[in-house]
Structure formats: C-alpha cells, structure tokens
CSV table of C-alpha atoms in Angstrom, one decimal:
chain,number,residue,atom,x,y,z
A,1,MET,CA,5.3,-3.2,-10.6
A,2,THR,CA,5.8,-5.3,-7.2
A,3,ILE,CA,3.3,-6.3,-5.4
A,4,PRO,CA,3.9,-3.1,-2.3
A,5,ILE,CA,3.6,-1.1,-4.8
A,6,GLN,CA,0.4,-2.1,-6.4
A,7,ILE,CA,-0.8,-1.9,-3.0
A,8,ARG,CA,0.5,1.6,-2.8
A,9,LYS,CA,-1.0,2.4,-5.8
A,10,ILE,CA,-4.6,1.2,-5.2
A,11,ILE,CA,-4.8,2.9,-1.9
A,12,PHE,CA,-3.3,6.6,-3.9
A,13,GLU,CA,-5.6,5.7,-5.6
A,14,LYS,CA,-9.6,4.6,-3.5
A,15,PHE,CA,-8.3,5.6,-0.3
A,16,ASN,CA,-6.2,8.0,-0.1
A,17,ASP,CA,-8.1,9.6,2.6
A,18,PRO,CA,-6.7,9.3,6.8
A,19,ASN,CA,-10.0,9.4,7.6
A,20,LEU,CA,-11.3,6.2,5.5
A,21,ARG,CA,-11.1,2.8,6.3
A,22,PHE,CA,-10.5,0.1,4.4
A,23,THR,CA,-9.9,-3.4,4.1
A,24,ASN,CA,-6.9,-6.0,3.1
A,25,ASP,CA,-10.1,-7.7,0.7
A,26,GLU,CA,-10.8,-5.2,-0.8
A,27,VAL,CA,-7.6,-4.1,-1.8
A,28,PHE,CA,-6.4,-7.9,-3.0
A,29,GLU,CA,-10.8,-7.5,-4.8
A,30,PHE,CA,-8.7,-4.6,-6.6
A,31,LEU,CA,-4.9,-6.5,-7.4
A,32,GLN,CA,-7.2,-9.6,-8.5
A,33,SER,CA,-9.0,-7.1,-11.0
A,34,ASP,CA,-5.6,-5.7,-12.1
A,35,GLY,CA,-4.4,-9.6,-13.1
A,36,LEU,CA,-2.7,-10.6,-9.6
A,37,ASP,CA,-1.3,-14.1,-9.7
A,38,SER,CA,-4.3,-16.4,-9.3
A,39,SER,CA,-2.5,-18.6,-7.4
A,40,LEU,CA,-1.9,-16.8,-4.8
A,41,THR,CA,-4.5,-15.5,-1.9
A,42,ILE,CA,-6.2,-13.2,0.6
A,43,ASP,CA,-3.9,-14.6,3.2
A,44,ASP,CA,0.0,-14.5,0.9
A,45,MET,CA,-1.2,-10.8,1.5
A,46,GLU,CA,-0.2,-10.3,5.0
A,47,THR,CA,3.3,-9.6,5.2
A,48,TYR,CA,2.9,-7.1,2.2
A,49,PHE,CA,0.2,-5.0,4.6
A,50,LYS,CA,3.2,-5.8,7.5
A,51,GLN,CA,5.5,-4.3,5.6
A,52,LEU,CA,3.2,-1.3,4.7
A,53,HIS,CA,2.1,-0.8,8.3
A,54,ASP,CA,6.7,-1.1,9.1
A,55,GLU,CA,7.0,1.8,6.7
A,56,GLY,CA,4.3,4.0,8.0
A,57,LEU,CA,2.5,4.1,5.6
A,58,ILE,CA,-0.8,2.5,6.8
A,59,ARG,CA,-1.9,1.3,10.5
A,60,PRO,CA,-4.1,-1.3,11.6
A,61,ILE,CA,-7.5,-0.9,13.1
A,62,ALA,CA,-8.9,-3.8,13.8
A,63,GLN,CA,-9.2,-7.6,12.8
A,64,ASN,CA,-11.8,-10.7,12.8
A,65,PHE,CA,-10.3,-13.0,11.5
A,66,THR,CA,-8.3,-12.8,8.6
A,67,THR,CA,-9.5,-9.5,7.1
A,68,GLN,CA,-7.6,-6.2,8.2
A,69,TRP,CA,-8.9,-2.5,8.7
A,70,PHE,CA,-6.3,0.3,7.7
A,71,LYS,CA,-6.4,3.8,7.5
A,72,ILE,CA,-3.6,5.8,6.7
A,73,PHE,CA,-1.8,8.4,8.4
A,74,ASP,CA,-1.5,10.7,6.5
A,75,VAL,CA,-2.0,11.5,2.9
A,76,ILE,CA,0.2,9.5,0.0
A,77,GLU,CA,1.4,11.8,-2.7
A,78,LYS,CA,2.3,10.5,-6.0
A,79,ARG,CA,6.3,10.7,-6.7
A,80,THR,CA,9.0,10.4,-9.7
A,81,CYS,CA,12.1,9.6,-8.9
A,82,LYS,CA,14.8,11.7,-10.6
A,83,SER,CA,17.4,9.6,-10.6
A,84,CYS,CA,15.4,6.2,-12.2
A,85,ASN,CA,12.1,7.6,-13.0
A,86,GLN,CA,9.8,5.3,-11.5
A,87,GLU,CA,6.6,6.4,-10.2
A,88,PHE,CA,5.8,5.5,-6.8
A,89,TYR,CA,3.5,6.4,-4.1
A,90,LEU,CA,4.2,7.6,-0.6
A,91,GLY,CA,2.9,8.8,2.3
A,92,LYS,CA,3.9,12.3,3.9
A,93,LEU,CA,5.4,10.8,7.0
A,94,GLU,CA,7.7,8.3,5.5
A,95,PRO,CA,11.2,8.6,4.6
A,96,GLN,CA,11.7,10.5,1.4
A,97,VAL,CA,13.2,7.4,-0.8
A,98,CYS,CA,12.9,5.6,-3.8
A,99,LEU,CA,11.4,2.4,-3.8
A,100,ASN,CA,13.1,0.6,-6.4
A,101,PRO,CA,15.3,-1.7,-4.7
A,102,GLN,CA,18.0,-0.7,-7.0
A,103,CYS,CA,18.2,3.1,-6.4
A,104,LYS,CA,17.0,4.0,-3.3
A,105,ALA,CA,17.8,7.4,-4.4
A,106,THR,CA,16.3,11.0,-2.0
A,107,ILE,CA,13.6,12.4,-3.1
C-alpha cells in the first residue's frame, strides 16, 4: 500500500468527520505504528499531505513549525474498484476514480 493510501486509510479510520481536526504528527504516529520505514521522518510526509490537499481530500487550517493541522472536506468512504479489486478511501467531493496508478477506472 502506498503512503498516500495509508494516510487516507488512517484519516478514514480515525478522523472521518469534517468537524474534527488532526495533525500530520498524529497521522505520522499511526503510520509508524503500522510499520512505516523507520528512515522516513515527519518532514518526508509533507509532500504526501500536499498531494492529498491538491486532490481535494484535506484542507490545511493551521501550522506551527513542522506541525500542520487539517480537516477533511467531507466524509470519506471506503471503496473497492470493480476493475482491479483494490480497496481505497475517497472523499465524496473528490473525483470518483480508482487510486491505483495502473487502473484509474471510474468508480
């Protein structure tokens, strides 16, 4: 599972409420407990959170040094692609397209 999909899963499981706020640090801790490569640091995660923002899943609401606070735009749903059978997590407002780069089927 790619890091962006792992982050999506954590947000789905722990912070799936548009009124909740969460930090990149909290998500990073969950990633580490799930076996994230120990050579990666919180600074390495910035590009993944930017990607999720650009894709329309999360929005930044505050920042303090390396800690960023986010909220989701809308509830996230667990989806399964009928073409490749991969499970993934999409916000209702995101394009409904498979996140598998080899598939990209419309959901």
